[in-house]
Amino acid sequence: DVGITAGGAILGMDWDCEGETLAIMQQNNSALIFWDIATRKTSMVETNMKDLSFLKWNVNGPELAVGTGKGNLVLYNKRTTRIQQMLGKHTKKICGGQWNPLNQLALISEDKNLSINNQGGDQIRQEGLKGIPEDVLMPTSGTGKSVRSEVISVLVGNKNVIIFNKDSSDLPMELAFVPKYGDITLHRWLHDDYLVVGFSGGYVTVVSPRSKDAGNEVFTKQLFKGSVQDIQVCESMRRVAVCGDHAVKFIDCVGWRELTEDQLQLQGTCDKIRWTGDGSVLSVGTVDGNVFNYLARMPVMNASSGTMIAYLSSLREVVVRDAVDDSKSLAISIEMEPSFMGLGRNHVAMGMNNMCWFYSCDKNGQKIGEHQYLATVEEIKMSSTMAAVRYDGRIQLHGILGDPDGKKTRTFPEDDGDDSPITAHHLTEQFLIYTTKRGSVVYYSIEDAAVPNEYRHEAGITMLFPNASGTRCVFVDELGQGYIYNPVDSSLLEIPKFPKDAQRVLWDLMDRTTFLVASVAELHTYVYSPISMTGPAIKKVSTSERSSPDSPIVLLNGTVSCQTAGGSVSTFVLDSHSQLAENPDDPRPLNPEKQFKQALALGRLEEAAQYCEGQGPDEKMAAQLMKTSMEALDVQVAMRAARMAGDVGMTIALGKLLDVEDKNLLAGSMAMFVGDYSLAQDLLLSSSRPVAALELRADLMQWEPAIRLAETLDPQRIPASCLQYADQLQALGEYESALERYQQAMQSHFMASGRDVQVNLSTEHVNHCKAGMARMHIKMGNTTKGFQIAVECGDAVCIECATIMESMKQYADAALLYEKGKNYEKAANLYITKLKDIKAATPLLAKVSTPKLHIKFAQAKEKQGQYREAAEAYERGKDHNSVVRLYLQQLNEPQKACSIVRNTRSVEGAADIAKYCEGQGDYRTAIEFLIVAKENQKAAELAQSHDLMDSYAHFMHNDGTQHEYVAMAQYYESKQQPEKAAEFYERAGKYAPALKLFLSVGDRCVEKAIEVVGLARNEVLTNTLVDYLMGEHDSAPKDPKFIYKLYTALGNYRQAARTAVLIARQEMQELGNYKVAHKMLYDMFRDLDSGNIPVPRELEETLMLLHSYILVKVLVKQGDHEAAARMLIRAAKNISKFPKHLVPILTSTVIECQRANLKKTSFEYASMLMRPEYRPQIAEAYKKKIESIVRKPTKQEDDEPVTPCPYCAMKSPCSTLDCPQCKNHVPYCIATGLRMVANDWTHCPSCHFPALFSKFKALIDSEGACPMCEEQIQAASIHKVENPEEFLNRAAKRLETEEDEKKG
């Protein structure tokens, strides 16, 4: 609380860039008041200027700019206490100003001008304004050397904000707002992205002028009833403080929302507010001259030990808690605000200056002791029993609970070590680790009281961050570069792309190879791989911006626990772990592909493999996993990835490495698999099996280095390598070098690396060398030598060398070599085409099958006049046209020529024969072959001129054009042959005249007429034919079968099915032709089923009823009287559909029921037969028996056997086809007529109707034919169906529903 008695109201105040001094300007006071935060005292500096109107500290320097009502400027330097007065900077009152990080000062004045000045006050630029300015700002972006200040904003006339581009002459941007907000009182920037504007109506608005949507408001709210008095932005806190009325309110710059819980209420009216540079203190000035300073955030102070963390929750309280388990928390009240803190497994320490207090971390948190050191403590580190305190460049190591005899107390550096100041240290249970300004890293063993390891770096070390056990440590040197030091082998690894402004390094406590580097503005995630193909390695995984200034404490599986400015702990998940760690703040669903990529980048290969397997067969992901696993020398995961990628060869190759213990051999093999062959060779040569390097070069066909390696590693391989190298040189065209290598490969005795070497060369190897030598001699022009060697080497080499000689146009030698190599076709070709030696070629042609050679040979024979031999050769060469030509012109054998053309349909040959026959007067044959020769017009003319149109029609068949068919139709029409004329109209696609002519013939051509209508699909023609069939033109309706065939031809299967049912009913009821009706319904059923057309229920039921009745004879013959009785009962229940044989069917039902012991049912139907209308029709043979049944009735019988429904498994009588539970129509057995059961299922191999496997097999064994389709069936073709679900689904969909039938 700063009390100021002199002067009047506060006109302005501002904190300097270091946050140490607050400058205050009062009304009617020419002196400036300075308040020091450290001493909490005020001082005054006289400016000797009246009417002070403005003051502003330089954001980067010690200068304070002060403006006056006369337009003068005063610059005060805090360090030198020098005051510089500049008169006449503006002509009227300076009403505002702003510094930027480039030490530039912008001033605005009531003279309607904006001036930009340098650090010394000299003017750089001036801009005129349309009105009197109220405020000016120069926002910045970037940090350090990349800081920039590109724009200037000026508030003009309390109505508009004008934005200038400082380094450009472009026209300024003018922002205007809604009138209801009131006048603009002031504006402030967050960086140069967001502009915060306050209004006299109490509104605050945030806009983003540099975005595409510059006019859109990001945040707007009325915070006060009165005017907004002041706005200040704290970038470090990411908050905006706004004062007005009697309150200060805050806006969050991340979500752009009001923080209602943080507002401040004051007694007086708030007038001015200012933040310190770090945002820790907010100063509030009131109109009555008081200044209140508020602690805006807690001092950031924390420590950690494993998962336990300690942090300052308030100025007088420290909280110790487990970062994993929130329930393990302890609050410790302390006597004063500490300046340092340390945490061990069992204790927490804190203190200030040279005093330190130790507290127990048990439930009570009691103070257990205190310690005073020789100088101000800089840092303290603790283990479970020891404390290491650094002060004044030294470390004192002592017991936490005291060390009365002083045996455990040590002071470092010791006399015999590096005596330079200690810059950083860490304490584990076993070691004290510290670094010095000269670059030493020292490991001191607490138990042994000795230094087992010490490393001297080339530069001084400033920071040290070991892992939990101290086995690896990150240190940062004076140059800002980070390294990982391994004390086991004293190796050092530079961390790539290490941030120069690094503040802290955290090792992940769960993933020991991951660590986080926190810099001022960014978080960097790294992965340390102690084992890899190239040795220990460090890889940067990700870089992300720090979303808050919170201080990181511990890192657990990618989740960072931080101390917030408010004295609490917050957590967030690193970008590198966003898909792997649990993040309740991120509601977005996890992406398996991103999970895989993050796990792979972090070296979590097992986890990456699981994600990859979860994604299914993804070759790209599997290939990435396989490559990374190989680089990490993880054979098991690499094999899993290879299997996922479907790479069988790689899986087998990796499997051979499972038992390899030699690290270099394993790494070399992996380097070979990923394609880094130079690294692979180096690693293999340094392994326990260096010959693998030779095998590598051999596999890569890099024979020259392979031969060099073989000289020292395995000389026995030199001949084989030379042979392979020679083949490679030959392919490259280096014949002379290849010959030398072939000759070298032939040597079985030679010297290598001073050793005498004897090699046993195989016959195959020697022959390969000789063949190569023969090729090279020929290539180099020494054909005689090459010919001799080739003949010695066998057929294949002869053919190969012959090919080379042919390419060199050495045809005679090439032909001889082809013949020696038994390639008679090539030899004959050269004799005939190149050497013209027909005599030499003749004995070879019997062994040649290539048609072209025979043709060439025939041409040569034809030239010699040997036509018979030429014809035979042409025929072997399949040149039928030439054979026809010779038979007609030279050999006078036209019959053979005709036979050939009839078989080959050769156009050219047919034309020759037609010409020949026409010349001989054989016009019928000439017409035949003119049509084959595609000369139909000429054939028609010849046929008409010689009255051979029937022959023309016969030979033309379906090979004519529409025009030709029409001409033929017209010809036959003129000859009064309507049937033939109609056929040709049909071929021509002229369906109307075709139908007319077919109908004119009469019933004999009705089926042909139906075929025409089916092709035409024309409603008029269809109606014409229907009228004919219905007897409209002759009053004589035709057979209904024609209507059925018509619907079938038109593809109207539903109507065809209904017609088929009507016809079948007629056959059943009027004629009693049950087999005819059965066949018609069966054929219709098959047509509908094959076309995937629903079968009408009536058709299916009628077919089932007919089939049930037809089965009776078969069942009786087999002795299955019960099944026969059930089928007759089914027919008797529908006896109205069998009127022609009503009494015989009922009689058979009575007799069969008696035989099947169904006495009650037998009595029922016997009683029916005793009716007067039926009794006279009973056959005499059965009348007495039936009368006896009626006189002496037995009304008891066993229940019908039940079987389970194949759809729902509910049991019901075996002859019932409708399931009462699932309402499905159960398929019936074509062998018994009974319902199907799922565990005894088969179907007819011919018609595919279902049958009970056991019954159908027995039926076929006895009868041989299917009772449904009447086709002969082989018993071996009948197979039991294990799961009839597919058939059942199809059967259920096959039948039309009632709705379908209505639509139909």
Coordinates of C-alpha atoms in Angstrom, one line a residue, residues 455-730:
Y455 CA 34.5 -36.7 -17.2
R456 CA 36.0 -33.4 -18.4
H457 CA 34.0 -31.6 -21.0
E458 CA 35.4 -29.0 -23.4
A459 CA 33.3 -26.2 -22.0
G460 CA 31.9 -25.2 -18.7
I461 CA 28.6 -26.8 -17.6
T462 CA 25.7 -24.8 -16.3
M463 CA 22.8 -27.3 -15.8
L464 CA 22.6 -31.0 -14.8
F465 CA 19.6 -33.3 -15.1
P466 CA 20.3 -37.0 -14.3
N467 CA 17.6 -39.7 -14.6
A468 CA 16.1 -41.3 -11.5
S469 CA 19.0 -43.7 -10.9
G470 CA 21.8 -41.5 -12.2
T471 CA 22.8 -43.9 -14.9
R472 CA 22.3 -41.3 -17.6
C473 CA 22.4 -37.6 -17.2
V474 CA 21.7 -34.6 -19.4
F475 CA 23.9 -31.6 -19.0
V476 CA 24.0 -28.2 -20.7
D477 CA 27.2 -26.3 -21.3
E478 CA 28.0 -22.6 -21.4
L479 CA 27.4 -22.6 -25.2
G480 CA 23.8 -23.7 -24.6
Q481 CA 24.3 -27.2 -26.1
G482 CA 22.8 -30.2 -24.4
Y483 CA 24.4 -33.7 -24.1
I484 CA 23.7 -37.1 -22.6
Y485 CA 26.5 -38.5 -20.5
N486 CA 26.8 -42.3 -19.8
P487 CA 29.0 -42.9 -16.8
V488 CA 29.2 -46.6 -17.5
D489 CA 31.5 -46.2 -20.5
S490 CA 32.2 -42.4 -20.2
S491 CA 30.6 -41.8 -23.6
L492 CA 29.0 -38.5 -24.6
L493 CA 26.1 -38.0 -27.0
E494 CA 25.1 -34.6 -28.3
I495 CA 21.4 -33.9 -28.2
P496 CA 20.3 -32.7 -31.7
K497 CA 18.4 -29.4 -32.2
F498 CA 18.8 -28.6 -28.5
P499 CA 17.1 -25.3 -27.6
K500 CA 19.5 -22.5 -26.6
D501 CA 17.0 -21.2 -24.0
A502 CA 16.4 -24.5 -22.2
Q503 CA 15.2 -24.1 -18.6
R504 CA 14.6 -27.6 -17.4
V505 CA 14.9 -31.3 -18.4
L506 CA 12.5 -33.9 -17.2
W507 CA 13.1 -37.7 -17.6
D508 CA 9.9 -39.7 -18.0
L509 CA 9.5 -41.8 -14.9
M510 CA 7.6 -44.6 -16.7
D511 CA 9.3 -44.5 -20.1
R512 CA 13.0 -44.4 -19.1
T513 CA 14.1 -43.5 -22.7
T514 CA 12.0 -40.4 -23.1
F515 CA 12.9 -36.9 -21.7
L516 CA 11.4 -33.5 -22.1
V517 CA 13.3 -30.2 -22.6
A518 CA 11.4 -27.1 -21.5
S519 CA 12.5 -23.9 -23.0
V520 CA 11.1 -20.4 -22.6
A521 CA 8.3 -20.8 -25.1
E522 CA 8.5 -24.4 -26.3
L523 CA 8.5 -28.0 -25.1
H524 CA 10.7 -30.5 -26.9
T525 CA 10.3 -34.2 -26.6
Y526 CA 13.3 -36.5 -27.2
V527 CA 13.8 -40.3 -27.2
Y528 CA 17.2 -41.7 -26.1
S529 CA 17.9 -45.2 -27.6
P530 CA 20.8 -46.8 -25.8
I531 CA 20.8 -49.7 -28.3
S532 CA 20.4 -49.2 -32.0
M533 CA 22.0 -50.2 -35.2
T534 CA 24.4 -47.3 -35.1
G535 CA 24.9 -47.4 -31.3
P536 CA 23.3 -45.0 -28.8
A537 CA 21.2 -42.4 -30.5
I538 CA 18.9 -39.4 -29.6
K539 CA 15.9 -38.4 -31.7
K540 CA 13.8 -35.3 -31.4
V541 CA 10.1 -36.5 -31.5
S542 CA 8.1 -33.3 -31.3
T543 CA 8.2 -29.6 -30.5
S544 CA 5.1 -27.7 -29.2
E545 CA 4.4 -24.3 -27.8
R546 CA 4.0 -23.8 -24.1
S547 CA 0.4 -23.1 -23.6
S548 CA 1.0 -21.6 -20.2
P549 CA 3.8 -20.3 -18.0
D550 CA 3.4 -23.1 -15.5
S551 CA 6.6 -24.7 -14.2
P552 CA 7.0 -28.4 -15.2
I553 CA 7.8 -30.7 -12.2
V554 CA 7.6 -34.3 -13.3
L555 CA 6.9 -36.3 -16.5
L556 CA 4.9 -39.5 -16.3
N557 CA 4.1 -41.4 -19.5
G558 CA 3.9 -38.2 -21.5
T559 CA 1.8 -36.4 -18.9
V560 CA 3.5 -33.3 -17.4
S561 CA 2.6 -32.1 -13.9
C562 CA 3.2 -28.4 -13.5
Q563 CA 3.0 -25.8 -10.7
T564 CA 0.6 -23.1 -11.7
A565 CA 0.9 -19.4 -10.8
G566 CA -2.0 -19.8 -8.4
G567 CA -0.1 -22.3 -6.3
S568 CA -1.8 -25.5 -7.5
V569 CA -0.8 -28.4 -9.8
S570 CA -2.1 -28.8 -13.3
T571 CA -1.4 -31.6 -15.8
F572 CA -1.3 -31.7 -19.6
V573 CA -0.4 -34.3 -22.2
L574 CA 2.5 -33.7 -24.5
D575 CA 1.8 -33.5 -28.3
S576 CA 4.1 -36.5 -28.7
H577 CA 1.8 -38.6 -26.4
S578 CA -1.6 -37.1 -27.3
Q579 CA -2.9 -40.4 -28.6
L580 CA -1.2 -42.6 -26.0
A581 CA -1.7 -41.0 -22.6
E582 CA -5.0 -40.5 -20.9
N583 CA -6.2 -36.9 -21.5
P584 CA -9.5 -36.0 -19.9
D585 CA -9.2 -32.5 -21.2
D586 CA -9.3 -33.7 -24.8
P587 CA -12.7 -35.2 -25.8
R588 CA -11.5 -36.1 -29.4
P589 CA -11.6 -39.8 -30.2
L590 CA -8.3 -41.7 -30.4
N591 CA -7.0 -42.4 -33.9
P592 CA -5.3 -45.8 -34.1
E593 CA -3.1 -44.7 -37.0
K594 CA -1.9 -41.7 -34.9
Q595 CA -1.4 -44.0 -31.9
F596 CA 0.8 -46.2 -34.0
K597 CA 2.9 -43.4 -35.3
Q598 CA 3.4 -41.9 -31.8
A599 CA 4.3 -45.2 -30.3
L600 CA 6.7 -45.8 -33.1
A601 CA 8.3 -42.4 -32.7
L602 CA 8.7 -42.9 -29.0
G603 CA 10.4 -46.3 -29.5
R604 CA 7.5 -48.2 -27.9
L605 CA 7.8 -51.0 -30.4
E606 CA 5.6 -53.6 -28.6
E607 CA 2.9 -51.0 -28.2
A608 CA 3.2 -50.0 -31.8
A609 CA 2.9 -53.6 -32.9
Q610 CA -0.3 -54.0 -31.0
Y611 CA -1.8 -50.9 -32.7
C612 CA -0.6 -52.2 -36.1
E613 CA -2.3 -55.5 -35.5
G614 CA -5.4 -53.8 -34.4
Q615 CA -5.6 -51.9 -37.7
G616 CA -5.7 -55.2 -39.7
P617 CA -3.5 -55.9 -42.7
D618 CA -1.8 -52.5 -43.4
E619 CA 1.4 -53.1 -45.3
K620 CA 2.6 -49.5 -45.0
M621 CA 2.3 -49.5 -41.2
A622 CA 3.9 -52.9 -41.0
A623 CA 6.8 -51.8 -43.2
Q624 CA 7.4 -48.8 -41.0
L625 CA 7.3 -50.9 -37.8
M626 CA 9.7 -53.5 -39.3
K627 CA 12.2 -50.8 -40.3
T628 CA 12.1 -49.1 -36.9
S629 CA 12.4 -52.4 -35.1
M630 CA 15.4 -53.4 -37.1
E631 CA 17.1 -50.1 -36.4
A632 CA 16.4 -50.7 -32.7
L633 CA 17.7 -54.4 -33.0
D634 CA 14.4 -55.7 -31.7
V635 CA 14.2 -59.0 -33.6
Q636 CA 10.9 -60.2 -32.1
V637 CA 8.9 -57.1 -33.0
A638 CA 10.6 -57.0 -36.5
M639 CA 9.4 -60.6 -37.1
R640 CA 5.8 -59.7 -36.0
A641 CA 5.9 -56.7 -38.4
A642 CA 7.2 -58.9 -41.3
R643 CA 4.4 -61.3 -40.7
M644 CA 1.9 -58.5 -40.7
A645 CA 3.4 -57.2 -44.0
G646 CA 3.1 -60.6 -45.5
D647 CA 6.9 -60.8 -46.1
V648 CA 7.6 -64.5 -45.6
G649 CA 11.2 -64.2 -46.7
M650 CA 12.0 -61.5 -44.2
T651 CA 10.2 -63.4 -41.4
I652 CA 12.4 -66.4 -42.1
A653 CA 15.6 -64.3 -42.3
L654 CA 14.8 -62.5 -39.0
G655 CA 14.0 -65.8 -37.3
K656 CA 17.6 -66.9 -37.9
L657 CA 18.8 -63.9 -35.8
L658 CA 16.8 -64.8 -32.7
D659 CA 19.8 -66.6 -31.1
V660 CA 22.5 -64.2 -32.2
E661 CA 24.3 -62.8 -29.2
D662 CA 27.0 -60.9 -31.1
K663 CA 25.7 -57.3 -31.1
N664 CA 27.8 -56.3 -34.2
L665 CA 26.7 -59.3 -36.1
L666 CA 23.1 -58.6 -35.3
A667 CA 23.4 -54.9 -36.1
G668 CA 25.2 -55.7 -39.3
S669 CA 22.4 -58.1 -40.4
M670 CA 19.8 -55.5 -39.6
A671 CA 21.7 -52.8 -41.5
M672 CA 21.8 -55.1 -44.4
F673 CA 18.0 -55.6 -44.2
V674 CA 17.3 -51.9 -44.2
G675 CA 19.7 -51.2 -47.1
D676 CA 22.6 -49.5 -45.4
Y677 CA 25.3 -51.8 -46.9
S678 CA 28.4 -49.8 -46.0
L679 CA 27.4 -49.7 -42.3
A680 CA 26.5 -53.4 -42.6
Q681 CA 29.9 -54.3 -43.9
D682 CA 31.7 -52.3 -41.2
L683 CA 29.6 -54.0 -38.5
L684 CA 30.0 -57.5 -39.9
L685 CA 33.7 -57.2 -40.3
S686 CA 34.0 -56.2 -36.6
S687 CA 31.8 -59.1 -35.5
S688 CA 32.6 -62.7 -34.6
R689 CA 31.7 -63.8 -38.1
P690 CA 33.5 -61.4 -40.6
V691 CA 32.9 -63.7 -43.5
A692 CA 29.2 -62.4 -43.4
A693 CA 30.6 -59.2 -45.0
L694 CA 31.8 -61.2 -47.9
E695 CA 28.4 -62.9 -48.2
L696 CA 26.8 -59.5 -48.1
R697 CA 28.8 -58.2 -51.1
A698 CA 28.2 -61.4 -52.9
D699 CA 24.4 -61.2 -52.4
L700 CA 24.5 -57.6 -53.7
M701 CA 26.5 -58.8 -56.7
Q702 CA 29.2 -56.3 -55.9
W703 CA 31.9 -58.7 -57.0
E704 CA 35.0 -56.6 -57.0
P705 CA 34.8 -55.7 -53.3
A706 CA 33.6 -59.3 -52.7
I707 CA 36.8 -60.7 -54.3
R708 CA 39.0 -58.3 -52.3
L709 CA 37.3 -59.5 -49.1
A710 CA 37.6 -63.2 -50.2
E711 CA 41.4 -62.8 -50.5
T712 CA 41.7 -62.4 -46.8
L713 CA 38.5 -64.0 -45.4
D714 CA 37.8 -67.0 -47.6
P715 CA 40.1 -67.6 -50.7
Q716 CA 38.2 -70.7 -51.6
R717 CA 35.4 -68.4 -52.8
I718 CA 37.5 -66.5 -55.3
P719 CA 36.8 -68.7 -58.3
A720 CA 33.1 -68.6 -57.8
S721 CA 33.2 -64.8 -57.2
C722 CA 35.3 -64.3 -60.4
L723 CA 32.8 -66.3 -62.4
Q724 CA 29.9 -64.2 -61.1
Y725 CA 31.9 -61.0 -61.8
A726 CA 32.7 -62.2 -65.3
D727 CA 29.0 -62.7 -66.0
Q728 CA 28.3 -59.2 -64.7
L729 CA 31.0 -57.7 -66.9
Q730 CA 29.7 -59.6 -69.9

